[in-house]
Amino acid sequence: MSEVAALLFLKLLLAIATINISFCNGSSYVACMGSEKEALLRFKQDLIDPSNRLASWIGDEEDCCTWAGVVCDNFTGHVRMLQLRNNPSQISMLGGKISPSLLNLKHLVYLDLSFNDFGGIQIPPFLGSMVNLSYLDLSSAGFLGMIPHQLANLSNLQYLDLSQKYLGLYAENLRWLSGLSSLEHLDLSNVDLSRASDWLLVMNTLPSLVLLRLSGCRLSYFPPLSVANFSSLATLDLSNNQFQSSLEPNWIFGLHNLVSLDLRNNSFGGQIPDGVQNLTSLRHLYLSNNHFNSSVPKWFHRFSLLEQVSLNSNSLEGKVSGALGNLTSINRLYLSNNRLEGKIPRSLGRLCNLKSISLSGVNLSQEMSEIFDIFSGCVSDGLEILVLRNCRIFGPLTDKLGQFRNLDTLDLSDNFISGHVPLSLGELSTLRVVDLSLNRLNGTLTQIHFSNLTRLLDFKASGNSLTFNVSLDWFPPFQLEVLGLQSCELGNQFPPWLHSQKHLTFLDISNTGIVGTIPTWVWKNLSQINYLNLSHNYIHGEIPNLTDVSQLESLDLSFNNLSGPLPLVSFSVYALDLSSNSLSGSISHFLCDGINQLKGMRILKLGENHFSGEIPDCWMNWQDLLVLNLANNNFTGNIPISLGMLSSLQSLNLRKNSLSGQIPVSFQNCTKLVMLDIGENQFVGNVPTWIGIRFSSLMILNLRSNKFRGVLPNQLCGLTSLHVLDLADNHLSGSIPKCISNISSMVTANFSIGTDIQYPSVSTGKYIEDALLVLKGKAVEYNTILKLIRLIDLSKNKFSGEIPSEIMNLRALVSLDLSCNSFTGRIPKSIGALESILSIDFSANQLYGEIPQSISSLTFLSHLNLSNNKLSGKIPLSTQLQSFDPSSFAGNRLCGSPLPNNCFVAAPAPQNESEDDIDGNDDGDEDEVNWFYVSLALGFVVGFWLVMGPLLVSRKWRYRYYHFLDRLGNKIFWVVRKCW
């Protein structure tokens, strides 16, 4: 409840108490009015009360003023307040309908139905007739539809809260608010006001406003206003909207009584305006997640009362300002995820009231011990939250960590902190959250490190080289909710001390060297856990059915040696990864269990096991699936038609099975596919044209090693988001479409568009799907750097014609493989435009002519194969080309390094002889050696002297030679005469 709400509530209680005091001085007690009791009972009758919260509302009880949530005026007996707010932490929500019988409570001034669930009904218009209401709270109660304009009749209203958890309510305009001149508190958060262009004009008619919250209202227009009439405003929240303008000049800066200003999560840009310094009463300033691009203003020191500053996730530049050291009242400072750099200034050590500091993503490049020194004075006494994630901090943690006696949260993850974890960690008895993940820590963690951490709830040290060394009977002093120890060494058995942790919701002990089976108590302790990751260990045995584990949401047991059948799991599991094990048998029982029940699973990875049989046709109830991986198994038969009903599917991997038949037409419904890999199967038919039409979001298309035939459809050029096109090892023919340059994602390497294939995940908020790609002739699995790859592989097909020059427009290509086809013509001269290329393979074709000189400009080229073509001439000079193995150029008529044969200058060809007379090759380079003419001349010289030499030496030989010529001439004469 806000300060304004609390104040109004106290006013009402004082008013009622005043009446009660006068009653105590000489009046008799009056029970509730009968008509109002009947109204309350009719109101209850229309409600759904699964938790029986209104058990005291019974007709036998004469005085309804004693009922739960009912407050009466003891002098008159009238119902004045109805407090039916649900505690959000409890599942005891009221539902159903709101009865018009409330209109009989004519003296009601306070109505609170917040945090219940009325199932999407509209706010009842009749509430506008309850004209005595001064307090109305319908927040987070599940209302939908348009806000009724009848609320304009509530002229006495001082407090109105219609905020919702999600968008559902909307208003065409806000004119109905203009009559509520007494309104002090207005909260319309998550009400759709995108069509209410009059929002600011209406607010300007409410002079009594003290609090205004319009967070998440889809507002995009930030209108000008000469003077703000609501000058009493103390709290203004316009966060989570779509504002894109700058903030200067602005009416906000005239609100001199403003204590809290929240403009988070918009798209405000430019500099942080100087007008903010006029708000001298400001204590809380939230500007995070915008596009402000200035430095931290030097005038910040003028805010002597400022307690909280949040500038996270902007584009602020420059150094962390030393002027911040003058904000002596500040207790929370958030500057995370900007472009700030430079060390923490020593002046921040003077901020003795500092309770929380977050500088995540700020490039501090500072030693850990220096930071501890800066905060070692008065700051260390009160500091509760220290978040320095991804700040390029280096050096060891020191025992100075122990000086922060009141620390609640310590996050030093994703830095370069080295050395051992100091024993002083165990002295911080108030610690609840510790994150040391992704550093360079080593050494041993012992029981002493945790001796006094009785409040610890969240401990993460993943991605370090730490070893846990605790006794087998150790009983920790804490009860953890989150534990992340990925890649730490836990010993060769499941840690026994985990048996004592009864409240774990997140457990990641993947890649920790665990050997053996999973103890039975682990499965029994899963009643609370949401996320469990035991992957990349040496665990064997079978997995029991987990249908009774109702809280489990994500289970990862991949990369172990688990065997047996596929277990059944609870409907609550939405991410299941059992890949890279030895599971076997059919998966029909798993997919078809509860055939008429919708499944909520979103990620299912069963690849690299020994599953067999046909893929069941039971996918109609799995429509929430985003990721499906059944690769590297022994599945046979056709792809089931119902797989096409997975309209939400984004990633499908059926690679390396024995599947056959054609791609079913029902696949057209999977329009959200980002990755499709059905390589290394036995699929037949043409490549469907609808792939290029229906799959507009496709980034990875892998059909390699099948039996597809026919031409490459032009429609594939419509896949403008494509990163990987692998059609190798099929029977495809024809030419490469010239429209291939339309694949814009291969033209420009833009890595800022989130080109990882990402999905929600309990642990990290994103899920990165991997892909097996053939690059430089080798199959490599990519995941985290998948966004960097742009690849085309059409090798081992029957393509013909020339290599289109348009393919050279794909400047972001990393790998291009056209080998083992029947391409003819020359290598395009513009090949040098492939500025990002790492690998080119044009081997085993019929290409002729010279290697273009522009290829020497490909500075990233590390793999080249032009062997077994009809190329000729000199190999161009460059650092890369001369470093390749000679086999890259073998089977051609090339010369020059790295080949052993040098190039020589030869006489130019005769003018009347075509350049293409010899094997169709272009011999126009004057430096090129024409070996045909060289051998012809050499043969002539040798033959001449073999004949003439003996004739010059021996007279007898000369006589016989001329006698032979005479006889030969006579024979030729008579043959010619006969033909004529």
PDB file of N, CA and C in Angstrom, residues 8-67:
ATOM      1  N   LEU A   8      -5.054   7.863   3.383  1.00  0.00           N
ATOM      2  CA  LEU A   8      -6.507   7.874   3.198  1.00  0.00           C
ATOM      3  C   LEU A   8      -7.183   6.854   4.103  1.00  0.00           C
ATOM      4  N   PHE A   9      -6.561   5.682   4.225  1.00  0.00           N
ATOM      5  CA  PHE A   9      -7.127   4.645   5.076  1.00  0.00           C
ATOM      6  C   PHE A   9      -7.184   5.111   6.529  1.00  0.00           C
ATOM      7  N   LEU A  10      -6.133   5.786   6.969  1.00  0.00           N
ATOM      8  CA  LEU A  10      -6.108   6.293   8.339  1.00  0.00           C
ATOM      9  C   LEU A  10      -7.177   7.357   8.544  1.00  0.00           C
ATOM     10  N   LYS A  11      -7.383   8.208   7.519  1.00  0.00           N
ATOM     11  CA  LYS A  11      -8.432   9.224   7.628  1.00  0.00           C
ATOM     12  C   LYS A  11      -9.794   8.586   7.875  1.00  0.00           C
ATOM     13  N   LEU A  12     -10.076   7.518   7.093  1.00  0.00           N
ATOM     14  CA  LEU A  12     -11.362   6.846   7.235  1.00  0.00           C
ATOM     15  C   LEU A  12     -11.505   6.202   8.605  1.00  0.00           C
ATOM     16  N   LEU A  13     -10.448   5.547   9.075  1.00  0.00           N
ATOM     17  CA  LEU A  13     -10.507   4.913  10.388  1.00  0.00           C
ATOM     18  C   LEU A  13     -10.691   5.945  11.496  1.00  0.00           C
ATOM     19  N   LEU A  14     -10.011   7.098  11.349  1.00  0.00           N
ATOM     20  CA  LEU A  14     -10.148   8.145  12.359  1.00  0.00           C
ATOM     21  C   LEU A  14     -11.575   8.691  12.388  1.00  0.00           C
ATOM     22  N   ALA A  15     -12.162   8.824  11.177  1.00  0.00           N
ATOM     23  CA  ALA A  15     -13.542   9.308  11.119  1.00  0.00           C
ATOM     24  C   ALA A  15     -14.485   8.357  11.815  1.00  0.00           C
ATOM     25  N   ILE A  16     -14.303   7.054  11.551  1.00  0.00           N
ATOM     26  CA  ILE A  16     -15.155   6.048  12.196  1.00  0.00           C
ATOM     27  C   ILE A  16     -14.892   6.010  13.690  1.00  0.00           C
ATOM     28  N   ALA A  17     -13.591   6.124  14.060  1.00  0.00           N
ATOM     29  CA  ALA A  17     -13.237   6.093  15.483  1.00  0.00           C
ATOM     30  C   ALA A  17     -13.844   7.278  16.226  1.00  0.00           C
ATOM     31  N   THR A  18     -13.888   8.444  15.566  1.00  0.00           N
ATOM     32  CA  THR A  18     -14.476   9.635  16.193  1.00  0.00           C
ATOM     33  C   THR A  18     -15.949   9.406  16.519  1.00  0.00           C
ATOM     34  N   ILE A  19     -16.654   8.776  15.563  1.00  0.00           N
ATOM     35  CA  ILE A  19     -18.068   8.457  15.781  1.00  0.00           C
ATOM     36  C   ILE A  19     -18.208   7.467  16.937  1.00  0.00           C
ATOM     37  N   ASN A  20     -17.289   6.486  16.974  1.00  0.00           N
ATOM     38  CA  ASN A  20     -17.363   5.463  18.015  1.00  0.00           C
ATOM     39  C   ASN A  20     -17.108   6.051  19.397  1.00  0.00           C
ATOM     40  N   ILE A  21     -16.234   7.064  19.455  1.00  0.00           N
ATOM     41  CA  ILE A  21     -15.946   7.687  20.747  1.00  0.00           C
ATOM     42  C   ILE A  21     -17.195   8.389  21.283  1.00  0.00           C
ATOM     43  N   SER A  22     -17.874   9.087  20.380  1.00  0.00           N
ATOM     44  CA  SER A  22     -19.107   9.753  20.800  1.00  0.00           C
ATOM     45  C   SER A  22     -20.159   8.740  21.223  1.00  0.00           C
ATOM     46  N   PHE A  23     -20.144   7.584  20.548  1.00  0.00           N
ATOM     47  CA  PHE A  23     -21.079   6.517  20.926  1.00  0.00           C
ATOM     48  C   PHE A  23     -20.755   6.008  22.329  1.00  0.00           C
ATOM     49  N   CYS A  24     -19.469   5.870  22.645  1.00  0.00           N
ATOM     50  CA  CYS A  24     -19.067   5.343  23.953  1.00  0.00           C
ATOM     51  C   CYS A  24     -19.413   6.309  25.072  1.00  0.00           C
ATOM     52  N   ASN A  25     -19.618   7.602  24.752  1.00  0.00           N
ATOM     53  CA  ASN A  25     -19.886   8.594  25.787  1.00  0.00           C
ATOM     54  C   ASN A  25     -21.361   8.657  26.183  1.00  0.00           C
ATOM     55  N   GLY A  26     -22.205   7.850  25.538  1.00  0.00           N
ATOM     56  CA  GLY A  26     -23.583   7.911  26.012  1.00  0.00           C
ATOM     57  C   GLY A  26     -24.601   7.236  25.143  1.00  0.00           C
ATOM     58  N   SER A  27     -24.182   6.451  24.192  1.00  0.00           N
ATOM     59  CA  SER A  27     -25.120   5.786  23.298  1.00  0.00           C
ATOM     60  C   SER A  27     -24.996   4.295  23.440  1.00  0.00           C
ATOM     61  N   SER A  28     -26.047   3.576  23.041  1.00  0.00           N
ATOM     62  CA  SER A  28     -26.012   2.115  23.078  1.00  0.00           C
ATOM     63  C   SER A  28     -25.475   1.575  21.769  1.00  0.00           C
ATOM     64  N   TYR A  29     -24.958   0.345  21.827  1.00  0.00           N
ATOM     65  CA  TYR A  29     -24.367  -0.285  20.642  1.00  0.00           C
ATOM     66  C   TYR A  29     -25.457  -0.618  19.627  1.00  0.00           C
ATOM     67  N   VAL A  30     -25.180  -0.358  18.333  1.00  0.00           N
ATOM     68  CA  VAL A  30     -26.125  -0.631  17.260  1.00  0.00           C
ATOM     69  C   VAL A  30     -25.519  -1.653  16.324  1.00  0.00           C
ATOM     70  N   ALA A  31     -26.191  -2.769  16.107  1.00  0.00           N
ATOM     71  CA  ALA A  31     -25.716  -3.794  15.182  1.00  0.00           C
ATOM     72  C   ALA A  31     -25.976  -3.349  13.756  1.00  0.00           C
ATOM     73  N   CYS A  32     -25.472  -4.136  12.812  1.00  0.00           N
ATOM     74  CA  CYS A  32     -25.582  -3.767  11.394  1.00  0.00           C
ATOM     75  C   CYS A  32     -27.044  -3.778  10.963  1.00  0.00           C
ATOM     76  N   MET A  33     -27.333  -3.010   9.939  1.00  0.00           N
ATOM     77  CA  MET A  33     -28.680  -2.897   9.415  1.00  0.00           C
ATOM     78  C   MET A  33     -29.075  -4.198   8.716  1.00  0.00           C
ATOM     79  N   GLY A  34     -30.321  -4.600   8.886  1.00  0.00           N
ATOM     80  CA  GLY A  34     -30.789  -5.847   8.296  1.00  0.00           C
ATOM     81  C   GLY A  34     -30.714  -5.843   6.786  1.00  0.00           C
ATOM     82  N   SER A  35     -31.082  -4.707   6.178  1.00  0.00           N
ATOM     83  CA  SER A  35     -31.059  -4.637   4.714  1.00  0.00           C
ATOM     84  C   SER A  35     -29.635  -4.769   4.172  1.00  0.00           C
ATOM     85  N   GLU A  36     -28.687  -4.218   4.907  1.00  0.00           N
ATOM     86  CA  GLU A  36     -27.295  -4.297   4.470  1.00  0.00           C
ATOM     87  C   GLU A  36     -26.740  -5.710   4.684  1.00  0.00           C
ATOM     88  N   LYS A  37     -27.197  -6.377   5.740  1.00  0.00           N
ATOM     89  CA  LYS A  37     -26.803  -7.767   5.954  1.00  0.00           C
ATOM     90  C   LYS A  37     -27.291  -8.631   4.797  1.00  0.00           C
ATOM     91  N   GLU A  38     -28.545  -8.435   4.391  1.00  0.00           N
ATOM     92  CA  GLU A  38     -29.090  -9.201   3.271  1.00  0.00           C
ATOM     93  C   GLU A  38     -28.328  -8.904   1.980  1.00  0.00           C
ATOM     94  N   ALA A  39     -27.910  -7.637   1.807  1.00  0.00           N
ATOM     95  CA  ALA A  39     -27.143  -7.267   0.611  1.00  0.00           C
ATOM     96  C   ALA A  39     -25.800  -7.994   0.577  1.00  0.00           C
ATOM     97  N   LEU A  40     -25.169  -8.102   1.749  1.00  0.00           N
ATOM     98  CA  LEU A  40     -23.883  -8.798   1.820  1.00  0.00           C
ATOM     99  C   LEU A  40     -24.044 -10.287   1.540  1.00  0.00           C
ATOM    100  N   LEU A  41     -25.134 -10.881   2.034  1.00  0.00           N
ATOM    101  CA  LEU A  41     -25.351 -12.314   1.793  1.00  0.00           C
ATOM    102  C   LEU A  41     -25.624 -12.590   0.313  1.00  0.00           C
ATOM    103  N   ARG A  42     -26.386 -11.691  -0.348  1.00  0.00           N
ATOM    104  CA  ARG A  42     -26.613 -11.862  -1.787  1.00  0.00           C
ATOM    105  C   ARG A  42     -25.297 -11.670  -2.559  1.00  0.00           C
ATOM    106  N   PHE A  43     -24.469 -10.738  -2.093  1.00  0.00           N
ATOM    107  CA  PHE A  43     -23.150 -10.514  -2.705  1.00  0.00           C
ATOM    108  C   PHE A  43     -22.291 -11.784  -2.590  1.00  0.00           C
ATOM    109  N   LYS A  44     -22.313 -12.422  -1.400  1.00  0.00           N
ATOM    110  CA  LYS A  44     -21.546 -13.645  -1.199  1.00  0.00           C
ATOM    111  C   LYS A  44     -22.066 -14.776  -2.075  1.00  0.00           C
ATOM    112  N   GLN A  45     -23.380 -14.809  -2.271  1.00  0.00           N
ATOM    113  CA  GLN A  45     -24.002 -15.895  -3.021  1.00  0.00           C
ATOM    114  C   GLN A  45     -23.477 -15.964  -4.456  1.00  0.00           C
ATOM    115  N   ASP A  46     -23.128 -14.839  -5.045  1.00  0.00           N
ATOM    116  CA  ASP A  46     -22.634 -14.807  -6.423  1.00  0.00           C
ATOM    117  C   ASP A  46     -21.120 -14.998  -6.519  1.00  0.00           C
ATOM    118  N   LEU A  47     -20.455 -15.083  -5.359  1.00  0.00           N
ATOM    119  CA  LEU A  47     -18.996 -15.245  -5.356  1.00  0.00           C
ATOM    120  C   LEU A  47     -18.603 -16.712  -5.358  1.00  0.00           C
ATOM    121  N   ILE A  48     -17.405 -16.974  -5.854  1.00  0.00           N
ATOM    122  CA  ILE A  48     -16.771 -18.294  -5.733  1.00  0.00           C
ATOM    123  C   ILE A  48     -15.677 -18.153  -4.680  1.00  0.00           C
ATOM    124  N   ASP A  49     -15.776 -18.949  -3.638  1.00  0.00           N
ATOM    125  CA  ASP A  49     -14.866 -18.813  -2.494  1.00  0.00           C
ATOM    126  C   ASP A  49     -14.242 -20.171  -2.173  1.00  0.00           C
ATOM    127  N   PRO A  50     -13.252 -20.630  -2.972  1.00  0.00           N
ATOM    128  CA  PRO A  50     -12.704 -21.982  -2.788  1.00  0.00           C
ATOM    129  C   PRO A  50     -11.976 -22.164  -1.459  1.00  0.00           C
ATOM    130  N   SER A  51     -11.459 -21.093  -0.889  1.00  0.00           N
ATOM    131  CA  SER A  51     -10.725 -21.206   0.383  1.00  0.00           C
ATOM    132  C   SER A  51     -11.595 -20.897   1.584  1.00  0.00           C
ATOM    133  N   ASN A  52     -12.888 -20.654   1.338  1.00  0.00           N
ATOM    134  CA  ASN A  52     -13.851 -20.406   2.425  1.00  0.00           C
ATOM    135  C   ASN A  52     -13.438 -19.211   3.289  1.00  0.00           C
ATOM    136  N   ARG A  53     -12.984 -18.153   2.622  1.00  0.00           N
ATOM    137  CA  ARG A  53     -12.574 -16.947   3.342  1.00  0.00           C
ATOM    138  C   ARG A  53     -13.761 -16.272   4.018  1.00  0.00           C
ATOM    139  N   LEU A  54     -14.938 -16.439   3.445  1.00  0.00           N
ATOM    140  CA  LEU A  54     -16.129 -15.749   3.970  1.00  0.00           C
ATOM    141  C   LEU A  54     -16.971 -16.698   4.827  1.00  0.00           C
ATOM    142  N   ALA A  55     -16.284 -17.599   5.519  1.00  0.00           N
ATOM    143  CA  ALA A  55     -17.000 -18.579   6.355  1.00  0.00           C
ATOM    144  C   ALA A  55     -17.816 -17.904   7.449  1.00  0.00           C
ATOM    145  N   SER A  56     -17.392 -16.717   7.898  1.00  0.00           N
ATOM    146  CA  SER A  56     -18.112 -16.033   8.988  1.00  0.00           C
ATOM    147  C   SER A  56     -19.373 -15.327   8.488  1.00  0.00           C
ATOM    148  N   TRP A  57     -19.521 -15.250   7.143  1.00  0.00           N
ATOM    149  CA  TRP A  57     -20.711 -14.587   6.582  1.00  0.00           C
ATOM    150  C   TRP A  57     -21.881 -15.586   6.547  1.00  0.00           C
ATOM    151  N   ILE A  58     -22.577 -15.704   7.643  1.00  0.00           N
ATOM    152  CA  ILE A  58     -23.708 -16.641   7.711  1.00  0.00           C
ATOM    153  C   ILE A  58     -24.932 -15.905   8.243  1.00  0.00           C
ATOM    154  N   GLY A  59     -26.088 -16.363   7.813  1.00  0.00           N
ATOM    155  CA  GLY A  59     -27.346 -15.689   8.174  1.00  0.00           C
ATOM    156  C   GLY A  59     -27.665 -15.774   9.646  1.00  0.00           C
ATOM    157  N   ASP A  60     -27.169 -16.821  10.327  1.00  0.00           N
ATOM    158  CA  ASP A  60     -27.476 -16.994  11.737  1.00  0.00           C
ATOM    159  C   ASP A  60     -26.799 -15.940  12.596  1.00  0.00           C
ATOM    160  N   GLU A  61     -25.717 -15.371  12.085  1.00  0.00           N
ATOM    161  CA  GLU A  61     -24.997 -14.350  12.839  1.00  0.00           C
ATOM    162  C   GLU A  61     -25.703 -13.018  12.635  1.00  0.00           C
ATOM    163  N   GLU A  62     -26.277 -12.505  13.708  1.00  0.00           N
ATOM    164  CA  GLU A  62     -27.097 -11.306  13.575  1.00  0.00           C
ATOM    165  C   GLU A  62     -26.284 -10.086  13.185  1.00  0.00           C
ATOM    166  N   ASP A  63     -25.089  -9.922  13.738  1.00  0.00           N
ATOM    167  CA  ASP A  63     -24.312  -8.705  13.518  1.00  0.00           C
ATOM    168  C   ASP A  63     -23.302  -8.922  12.401  1.00  0.00           C
ATOM    169  N   CYS A  64     -23.569  -8.400  11.189  1.00  0.00           N
ATOM    170  CA  CYS A  64     -22.647  -8.565  10.063  1.00  0.00           C
ATOM    171  C   CYS A  64     -21.391  -7.724  10.250  1.00  0.00           C
ATOM    172  N   CYS A  65     -21.405  -6.819  11.240  1.00  0.00           N
ATOM    173  CA  CYS A  65     -20.215  -5.994  11.473  1.00  0.00           C
ATOM    174  C   CYS A  65     -19.049  -6.808  12.014  1.00  0.00           C
ATOM    175  N   THR A  66     -19.318  -8.033  12.469  1.00  0.00           N
ATOM    176  CA  THR A  66     -18.238  -8.890  12.966  1.00  0.00           C
ATOM    177  C   THR A  66     -17.709  -9.821  11.874  1.00  0.00           C
ATOM    178  N   TRP A  67     -18.280  -9.743  10.700  1.00  0.00           N
ATOM    179  CA  TRP A  67     -17.849 -10.621   9.607  1.00  0.00           C
ATOM    180  C   TRP A  67     -16.469 -10.200   9.081  1.00  0.00           C
TER     181      TRP A  67
END
